[in-house]
Amino acid sequence: MAKISYKRHLAKTVTWRILGTLDTVTISWIITGNPLTGLKIGFAEVFTKMLLYYFHERIWIRIPIPESQKRHLAKTFSWRLIGTTDTILLSWIISGDPLMGLKIGGVEVISKMILYYVHERIWYRLNFGLIKRRLKKIKNKTTSTFKRKKIKHDNGRDEVKTSNFEHKIN
């Protein structure tokens, strides 16, 4: 598995928390009808979920499932179980109503799974913090910049030569 820096996990944690908090505030506001309650629930989650998400990422890096859509789906479901439980408990505590916590958590299951899956797919395409993948990409870019020429010789033999190396690393 590619060497992954802690910076990547921290960056993923922050970007996910921004998306997640906006989603929670909006859903809580709509369900409770009170924007202040929505903000309280959303901001309480910032602290609990960042910590939970960071450890979720650290655990998943040790699980030997190859990078694929199946892995992203499995991570989506495992995170959603943790995240929804946290939302239900915080919503219940802040609103004082267990049914309100269940309603907010129930709506959030769908919205957050979609958002999380998209977030995972975007981060999968990014090389930030992936040292081996970044080096492999650089190597592929440099080797693909050779131009190949087919040369015909008088004796009927064909030869392929590479030339005109252009150093193009982004």
JSON list of C-alpha atoms in Angstrom, two decimals:
[
{"chain": "A", "resi": 1, "resn": "MET", "atom": "CA", "xyz": [0.00, 0.00, 0.00]},
{"chain": "A", "resi": 2, "resn": "ALA", "atom": "CA", "xyz": [1.25, 3.49, -0.79]},
{"chain": "A", "resi": 3, "resn": "LYS", "atom": "CA", "xyz": [2.92, 5.46, 1.97]},
{"chain": "A", "resi": 4, "resn": "ILE", "atom": "CA", "xyz": [0.41, 8.00, 3.19]},
{"chain": "A", "resi": 5, "resn": "SER", "atom": "CA", "xyz": [1.26, 11.10, 5.17]},
{"chain": "A", "resi": 6, "resn": "TYR", "atom": "CA", "xyz": [-0.59, 12.31, 8.25]},
{"chain": "A", "resi": 7, "resn": "LYS", "atom": "CA", "xyz": [-1.13, 15.60, 6.39]},
{"chain": "A", "resi": 8, "resn": "ARG", "atom": "CA", "xyz": [-3.45, 13.79, 3.97]},
{"chain": "A", "resi": 9, "resn": "HIS", "atom": "CA", "xyz": [-5.60, 12.45, 6.80]},
{"chain": "A", "resi": 10, "resn": "LEU", "atom": "CA", "xyz": [-5.73, 15.84, 8.46]},
{"chain": "A", "resi": 11, "resn": "ALA", "atom": "CA", "xyz": [-6.70, 17.53, 5.16]},
{"chain": "A", "resi": 12, "resn": "LYS", "atom": "CA", "xyz": [-9.39, 14.93, 4.51]},
{"chain": "A", "resi": 13, "resn": "THR", "atom": "CA", "xyz": [-10.66, 15.39, 8.05]},
{"chain": "A", "resi": 14, "resn": "VAL", "atom": "CA", "xyz": [-10.98, 19.16, 7.64]},
{"chain": "A", "resi": 15, "resn": "THR", "atom": "CA", "xyz": [-12.61, 19.06, 4.19]},
{"chain": "A", "resi": 16, "resn": "TRP", "atom": "CA", "xyz": [-15.08, 16.39, 5.27]},
{"chain": "A", "resi": 17, "resn": "ARG", "atom": "CA", "xyz": [-15.94, 18.24, 8.45]},
{"chain": "A", "resi": 18, "resn": "ILE", "atom": "CA", "xyz": [-16.75, 21.43, 6.54]},
{"chain": "A", "resi": 19, "resn": "LEU", "atom": "CA", "xyz": [-19.13, 19.52, 4.25]},
{"chain": "A", "resi": 20, "resn": "GLY", "atom": "CA", "xyz": [-20.58, 17.50, 7.10]},
{"chain": "A", "resi": 21, "resn": "THR", "atom": "CA", "xyz": [-21.17, 20.48, 9.36]},
{"chain": "A", "resi": 22, "resn": "LEU", "atom": "CA", "xyz": [-22.96, 22.43, 6.64]},
{"chain": "A", "resi": 23, "resn": "ASP", "atom": "CA", "xyz": [-25.17, 19.41, 5.98]},
{"chain": "A", "resi": 24, "resn": "THR", "atom": "CA", "xyz": [-25.93, 18.89, 9.70]},
{"chain": "A", "resi": 25, "resn": "VAL", "atom": "CA", "xyz": [-26.74, 22.54, 10.34]},
{"chain": "A", "resi": 26, "resn": "THR", "atom": "CA", "xyz": [-29.11, 22.63, 7.36]},
{"chain": "A", "resi": 27, "resn": "ILE", "atom": "CA", "xyz": [-30.89, 19.37, 8.24]},
{"chain": "A", "resi": 28, "resn": "SER", "atom": "CA", "xyz": [-31.16, 20.25, 11.96]},
{"chain": "A", "resi": 29, "resn": "TRP", "atom": "CA", "xyz": [-32.53, 23.70, 11.15]},
{"chain": "A", "resi": 30, "resn": "ILE", "atom": "CA", "xyz": [-35.16, 22.27, 8.78]},
{"chain": "A", "resi": 31, "resn": "ILE", "atom": "CA", "xyz": [-36.27, 19.50, 11.17]},
{"chain": "A", "resi": 32, "resn": "THR", "atom": "CA", "xyz": [-36.31, 21.56, 14.37]},
{"chain": "A", "resi": 33, "resn": "GLY", "atom": "CA", "xyz": [-37.49, 24.75, 12.69]},
{"chain": "A", "resi": 34, "resn": "ASN", "atom": "CA", "xyz": [-34.93, 26.62, 14.78]},
{"chain": "A", "resi": 35, "resn": "PRO", "atom": "CA", "xyz": [-31.73, 27.94, 13.16]},
{"chain": "A", "resi": 36, "resn": "LEU", "atom": "CA", "xyz": [-30.03, 28.33, 16.55]},
{"chain": "A", "resi": 37, "resn": "THR", "atom": "CA", "xyz": [-30.61, 24.66, 17.38]},
{"chain": "A", "resi": 38, "resn": "GLY", "atom": "CA", "xyz": [-29.23, 23.73, 13.96]},
{"chain": "A", "resi": 39, "resn": "LEU", "atom": "CA", "xyz": [-26.09, 25.78, 14.61]},
{"chain": "A", "resi": 40, "resn": "LYS", "atom": "CA", "xyz": [-25.63, 24.32, 18.10]},
{"chain": "A", "resi": 41, "resn": "ILE", "atom": "CA", "xyz": [-25.87, 20.75, 16.81]},
{"chain": "A", "resi": 42, "resn": "GLY", "atom": "CA", "xyz": [-23.60, 21.47, 13.84]},
{"chain": "A", "resi": 43, "resn": "PHE", "atom": "CA", "xyz": [-20.91, 23.16, 15.89]},
{"chain": "A", "resi": 44, "resn": "ALA", "atom": "CA", "xyz": [-20.99, 20.52, 18.64]},
{"chain": "A", "resi": 45, "resn": "GLU", "atom": "CA", "xyz": [-20.31, 17.94, 15.92]},
{"chain": "A", "resi": 46, "resn": "VAL", "atom": "CA", "xyz": [-17.24, 19.79, 14.70]},
{"chain": "A", "resi": 47, "resn": "PHE", "atom": "CA", "xyz": [-15.27, 18.62, 17.71]},
{"chain": "A", "resi": 48, "resn": "THR", "atom": "CA", "xyz": [-16.63, 15.10, 18.17]},
{"chain": "A", "resi": 49, "resn": "LYS", "atom": "CA", "xyz": [-16.66, 14.20, 14.49]},
{"chain": "A", "resi": 50, "resn": "MET", "atom": "CA", "xyz": [-13.18, 15.52, 13.65]},
{"chain": "A", "resi": 51, "resn": "LEU", "atom": "CA", "xyz": [-11.74, 13.30, 16.33]},
{"chain": "A", "resi": 52, "resn": "LEU", "atom": "CA", "xyz": [-13.84, 10.30, 15.32]},
{"chain": "A", "resi": 53, "resn": "TYR", "atom": "CA", "xyz": [-13.11, 10.81, 11.60]},
{"chain": "A", "resi": 54, "resn": "TYR", "atom": "CA", "xyz": [-9.36, 11.07, 12.11]},
{"chain": "A", "resi": 55, "resn": "PHE", "atom": "CA", "xyz": [-9.28, 7.76, 13.98]},
{"chain": "A", "resi": 56, "resn": "HIS", "atom": "CA", "xyz": [-11.59, 6.20, 11.38]},
{"chain": "A", "resi": 57, "resn": "GLU", "atom": "CA", "xyz": [-9.05, 7.15, 8.68]},
{"chain": "A", "resi": 58, "resn": "ARG", "atom": "CA", "xyz": [-6.13, 5.80, 10.73]},
{"chain": "A", "resi": 59, "resn": "ILE", "atom": "CA", "xyz": [-7.92, 2.47, 11.24]},
{"chain": "A", "resi": 60, "resn": "TRP", "atom": "CA", "xyz": [-8.91, 2.14, 7.56]},
{"chain": "A", "resi": 61, "resn": "ILE", "atom": "CA", "xyz": [-5.33, 2.65, 6.37]},
{"chain": "A", "resi": 62, "resn": "ARG", "atom": "CA", "xyz": [-4.49, -0.63, 8.11]},
{"chain": "A", "resi": 63, "resn": "ILE", "atom": "CA", "xyz": [-7.33, -2.62, 6.52]},
{"chain": "A", "resi": 64, "resn": "PRO", "atom": "CA", "xyz": [-5.91, -4.56, 3.55]},
{"chain": "A", "resi": 65, "resn": "ILE", "atom": "CA", "xyz": [-8.71, -3.94, 1.05]},
{"chain": "A", "resi": 66, "resn": "PRO", "atom": "CA", "xyz": [-7.30, -2.61, -2.24]},
{"chain": "A", "resi": 67, "resn": "GLU", "atom": "CA", "xyz": [-8.30, 0.87, -3.41]},
{"chain": "A", "resi": 68, "resn": "SER", "atom": "CA", "xyz": [-11.55, 0.42, -5.26]},
{"chain": "A", "resi": 69, "resn": "GLN", "atom": "CA", "xyz": [-15.17, 1.44, -5.28]},
{"chain": "A", "resi": 70, "resn": "LYS", "atom": "CA", "xyz": [-15.89, -1.48, -2.91]},
{"chain": "A", "resi": 71, "resn": "ARG", "atom": "CA", "xyz": [-13.41, -0.08, -0.40]},
{"chain": "A", "resi": 72, "resn": "HIS", "atom": "CA", "xyz": [-14.97, 3.39, -0.68]},
{"chain": "A", "resi": 73, "resn": "LEU", "atom": "CA", "xyz": [-18.43, 1.92, -0.14]},
{"chain": "A", "resi": 74, "resn": "ALA", "atom": "CA", "xyz": [-17.27, -0.06, 2.91]},
{"chain": "A", "resi": 75, "resn": "LYS", "atom": "CA", "xyz": [-15.65, 3.06, 4.37]},
{"chain": "A", "resi": 76, "resn": "THR", "atom": "CA", "xyz": [-18.82, 5.00, 3.64]},
{"chain": "A", "resi": 77, "resn": "PHE", "atom": "CA", "xyz": [-20.99, 2.55, 5.58]},
{"chain": "A", "resi": 78, "resn": "SER", "atom": "CA", "xyz": [-18.60, 2.21, 8.52]},
{"chain": "A", "resi": 79, "resn": "TRP", "atom": "CA", "xyz": [-18.21, 5.97, 8.85]},
{"chain": "A", "resi": 80, "resn": "ARG", "atom": "CA", "xyz": [-21.93, 6.53, 8.51]},
{"chain": "A", "resi": 81, "resn": "LEU", "atom": "CA", "xyz": [-22.63, 4.16, 11.42]},
{"chain": "A", "resi": 82, "resn": "ILE", "atom": "CA", "xyz": [-20.22, 6.10, 13.64]},
{"chain": "A", "resi": 83, "resn": "GLY", "atom": "CA", "xyz": [-21.34, 9.52, 12.36]},
{"chain": "A", "resi": 84, "resn": "THR", "atom": "CA", "xyz": [-25.07, 8.88, 12.65]},
{"chain": "A", "resi": 85, "resn": "THR", "atom": "CA", "xyz": [-24.72, 7.55, 16.18]},
{"chain": "A", "resi": 86, "resn": "ASP", "atom": "CA", "xyz": [-22.84, 10.71, 17.14]},
{"chain": "A", "resi": 87, "resn": "THR", "atom": "CA", "xyz": [-25.45, 12.95, 15.46]},
{"chain": "A", "resi": 88, "resn": "ILE", "atom": "CA", "xyz": [-28.38, 11.21, 17.14]},
{"chain": "A", "resi": 89, "resn": "LEU", "atom": "CA", "xyz": [-26.79, 11.52, 20.58]},
{"chain": "A", "resi": 90, "resn": "LEU", "atom": "CA", "xyz": [-25.77, 15.18, 20.14]},
{"chain": "A", "resi": 91, "resn": "SER", "atom": "CA", "xyz": [-29.16, 16.13, 18.65]},
{"chain": "A", "resi": 92, "resn": "TRP", "atom": "CA", "xyz": [-30.96, 14.43, 21.52]},
{"chain": "A", "resi": 93, "resn": "ILE", "atom": "CA", "xyz": [-28.79, 16.17, 24.15]},
{"chain": "A", "resi": 94, "resn": "ILE", "atom": "CA", "xyz": [-29.04, 19.63, 22.53]},
{"chain": "A", "resi": 95, "resn": "SER", "atom": "CA", "xyz": [-32.73, 19.52, 21.60]},
{"chain": "A", "resi": 96, "resn": "GLY", "atom": "CA", "xyz": [-33.77, 17.58, 24.70]},
{"chain": "A", "resi": 97, "resn": "ASP", "atom": "CA", "xyz": [-35.94, 15.33, 22.50]},
{"chain": "A", "resi": 98, "resn": "PRO", "atom": "CA", "xyz": [-34.82, 11.79, 21.60]},
{"chain": "A", "resi": 99, "resn": "LEU", "atom": "CA", "xyz": [-37.28, 11.69, 18.69]},
{"chain": "A", "resi": 100, "resn": "MET", "atom": "CA", "xyz": [-35.70, 14.84, 17.24]},
{"chain": "A", "resi": 101, "resn": "GLY", "atom": "CA", "xyz": [-32.30, 13.16, 17.45]},
{"chain": "A", "resi": 102, "resn": "LEU", "atom": "CA", "xyz": [-33.64, 10.11, 15.57]},
{"chain": "A", "resi": 103, "resn": "LYS", "atom": "CA", "xyz": [-35.26, 12.28, 12.88]},
{"chain": "A", "resi": 104, "resn": "ILE", "atom": "CA", "xyz": [-32.09, 14.32, 12.27]},
{"chain": "A", "resi": 105, "resn": "GLY", "atom": "CA", "xyz": [-29.95, 11.18, 12.27]},
{"chain": "A", "resi": 106, "resn": "GLY", "atom": "CA", "xyz": [-32.35, 9.39, 9.90]},
{"chain": "A", "resi": 107, "resn": "VAL", "atom": "CA", "xyz": [-32.31, 12.14, 7.28]},
{"chain": "A", "resi": 108, "resn": "GLU", "atom": "CA", "xyz": [-28.57, 12.54, 7.67]},
{"chain": "A", "resi": 109, "resn": "VAL", "atom": "CA", "xyz": [-27.93, 8.88, 6.87]},
{"chain": "A", "resi": 110, "resn": "ILE", "atom": "CA", "xyz": [-28.91, 9.43, 3.24]},
{"chain": "A", "resi": 111, "resn": "SER", "atom": "CA", "xyz": [-27.42, 12.89, 2.70]},
{"chain": "A", "resi": 112, "resn": "LYS", "atom": "CA", "xyz": [-24.14, 12.10, 4.40]},
{"chain": "A", "resi": 113, "resn": "MET", "atom": "CA", "xyz": [-23.63, 8.77, 2.62]},
{"chain": "A", "resi": 114, "resn": "ILE", "atom": "CA", "xyz": [-23.91, 10.49, -0.74]},
{"chain": "A", "resi": 115, "resn": "LEU", "atom": "CA", "xyz": [-21.63, 13.35, 0.33]},
{"chain": "A", "resi": 116, "resn": "TYR", "atom": "CA", "xyz": [-19.08, 10.98, 1.91]},
{"chain": "A", "resi": 117, "resn": "TYR", "atom": "CA", "xyz": [-18.89, 8.71, -1.13]},
{"chain": "A", "resi": 118, "resn": "VAL", "atom": "CA", "xyz": [-18.29, 11.70, -3.44]},
{"chain": "A", "resi": 119, "resn": "HIS", "atom": "CA", "xyz": [-15.69, 13.07, -0.98]},
{"chain": "A", "resi": 120, "resn": "GLU", "atom": "CA", "xyz": [-13.85, 9.71, -0.97]},
{"chain": "A", "resi": 121, "resn": "ARG", "atom": "CA", "xyz": [-13.85, 9.49, -4.77]},
{"chain": "A", "resi": 122, "resn": "ILE", "atom": "CA", "xyz": [-12.46, 13.02, -5.08]},
{"chain": "A", "resi": 123, "resn": "TRP", "atom": "CA", "xyz": [-9.71, 12.33, -2.54]},
{"chain": "A", "resi": 124, "resn": "TYR", "atom": "CA", "xyz": [-8.89, 9.06, -4.30]},
{"chain": "A", "resi": 125, "resn": "ARG", "atom": "CA", "xyz": [-8.01, 11.07, -7.42]},
{"chain": "A", "resi": 126, "resn": "LEU", "atom": "CA", "xyz": [-5.81, 13.52, -5.50]},
{"chain": "A", "resi": 127, "resn": "ASN", "atom": "CA", "xyz": [-2.13, 12.74, -4.96]},
{"chain": "A", "resi": 128, "resn": "PHE", "atom": "CA", "xyz": [-1.80, 15.01, -1.92]},
{"chain": "A", "resi": 129, "resn": "GLY", "atom": "CA", "xyz": [0.06, 13.02, 0.74]},
{"chain": "A", "resi": 130, "resn": "LEU", "atom": "CA", "xyz": [0.51, 9.90, -1.42]},
{"chain": "A", "resi": 131, "resn": "ILE", "atom": "CA", "xyz": [4.26, 9.72, -1.88]},
{"chain": "A", "resi": 132, "resn": "LYS", "atom": "CA", "xyz": [4.53, 6.52, -3.94]},
{"chain": "A", "resi": 133, "resn": "ARG", "atom": "CA", "xyz": [1.58, 7.35, -6.20]},
{"chain": "A", "resi": 134, "resn": "ARG", "atom": "CA", "xyz": [2.99, 10.84, -6.83]},
{"chain": "A", "resi": 135, "resn": "LEU", "atom": "CA", "xyz": [6.42, 9.41, -7.72]},
{"chain": "A", "resi": 136, "resn": "LYS", "atom": "CA", "xyz": [4.84, 6.83, -10.03]},
{"chain": "A", "resi": 137, "resn": "LYS", "atom": "CA", "xyz": [2.82, 9.55, -11.77]},
{"chain": "A", "resi": 138, "resn": "ILE", "atom": "CA", "xyz": [5.96, 11.66, -12.26]},
{"chain": "A", "resi": 139, "resn": "LYS", "atom": "CA", "xyz": [7.83, 8.64, -13.67]},
{"chain": "A", "resi": 140, "resn": "ASN", "atom": "CA", "xyz": [4.98, 7.86, -16.08]},
{"chain": "A", "resi": 141, "resn": "LYS", "atom": "CA", "xyz": [4.85, 11.45, -17.27]},
{"chain": "A", "resi": 142, "resn": "THR", "atom": "CA", "xyz": [8.58, 11.59, -17.98]},
{"chain": "A", "resi": 143, "resn": "THR", "atom": "CA", "xyz": [8.71, 8.28, -19.82]},
{"chain": "A", "resi": 144, "resn": "SER", "atom": "CA", "xyz": [5.67, 9.09, -21.93]},
{"chain": "A", "resi": 145, "resn": "THR", "atom": "CA", "xyz": [7.29, 12.24, -23.31]},
{"chain": "A", "resi": 146, "resn": "PHE", "atom": "CA", "xyz": [9.67, 10.31, -25.57]},
{"chain": "A", "resi": 147, "resn": "LYS", "atom": "CA", "xyz": [8.78, 10.49, -29.24]},
{"chain": "A", "resi": 148, "resn": "ARG", "atom": "CA", "xyz": [9.06, 7.24, -31.15]},
{"chain": "A", "resi": 149, "resn": "LYS", "atom": "CA", "xyz": [10.12, 7.07, -34.79]},
{"chain": "A", "resi": 150, "resn": "LYS", "atom": "CA", "xyz": [9.96, 4.06, -37.03]},
{"chain": "A", "resi": 151, "resn": "ILE", "atom": "CA", "xyz": [13.02, 3.90, -39.29]},
{"chain": "A", "resi": 152, "resn": "LYS", "atom": "CA", "xyz": [13.17, 1.64, -42.36]},
{"chain": "A", "resi": 153, "resn": "HIS", "atom": "CA", "xyz": [16.62, 0.40, -43.34]},
{"chain": "A", "resi": 154, "resn": "ASP", "atom": "CA", "xyz": [17.75, -0.56, -46.85]},
{"chain": "A", "resi": 155, "resn": "ASN", "atom": "CA", "xyz": [18.00, -4.19, -45.79]},
{"chain": "A", "resi": 156, "resn": "GLY", "atom": "CA", "xyz": [14.23, -4.22, -45.07]},
{"chain": "A", "resi": 157, "resn": "ARG", "atom": "CA", "xyz": [14.64, -4.24, -41.33]},
{"chain": "A", "resi": 158, "resn": "ASP", "atom": "CA", "xyz": [12.52, -1.83, -39.23]},
{"chain": "A", "resi": 159, "resn": "GLU", "atom": "CA", "xyz": [13.87, -0.10, -36.15]},
{"chain": "A", "resi": 160, "resn": "VAL", "atom": "CA", "xyz": [12.06, 1.98, -33.55]},
{"chain": "A", "resi": 161, "resn": "LYS", "atom": "CA", "xyz": [14.06, 4.84, -32.02]},
{"chain": "A", "resi": 162, "resn": "THR", "atom": "CA", "xyz": [13.07, 7.14, -29.23]},
{"chain": "A", "resi": 163, "resn": "SER", "atom": "CA", "xyz": [14.25, 10.71, -29.16]},
{"chain": "A", "resi": 164, "resn": "ASN", "atom": "CA", "xyz": [13.35, 14.31, -28.36]},
{"chain": "A", "resi": 165, "resn": "PHE", "atom": "CA", "xyz": [13.01, 13.90, -24.63]},
{"chain": "A", "resi": 166, "resn": "GLU", "atom": "CA", "xyz": [10.89, 16.72, -23.27]},
{"chain": "A", "resi": 167, "resn": "HIS", "atom": "CA", "xyz": [10.99, 17.11, -19.53]},
{"chain": "A", "resi": 168, "resn": "LYS", "atom": "CA", "xyz": [7.36, 17.78, -18.53]},
{"chain": "A", "resi": 169, "resn": "ILE", "atom": "CA", "xyz": [6.75, 17.31, -14.83]},
{"chain": "A", "resi": 170, "resn": "ASN", "atom": "CA", "xyz": [3.88, 19.19, -13.24]}
]
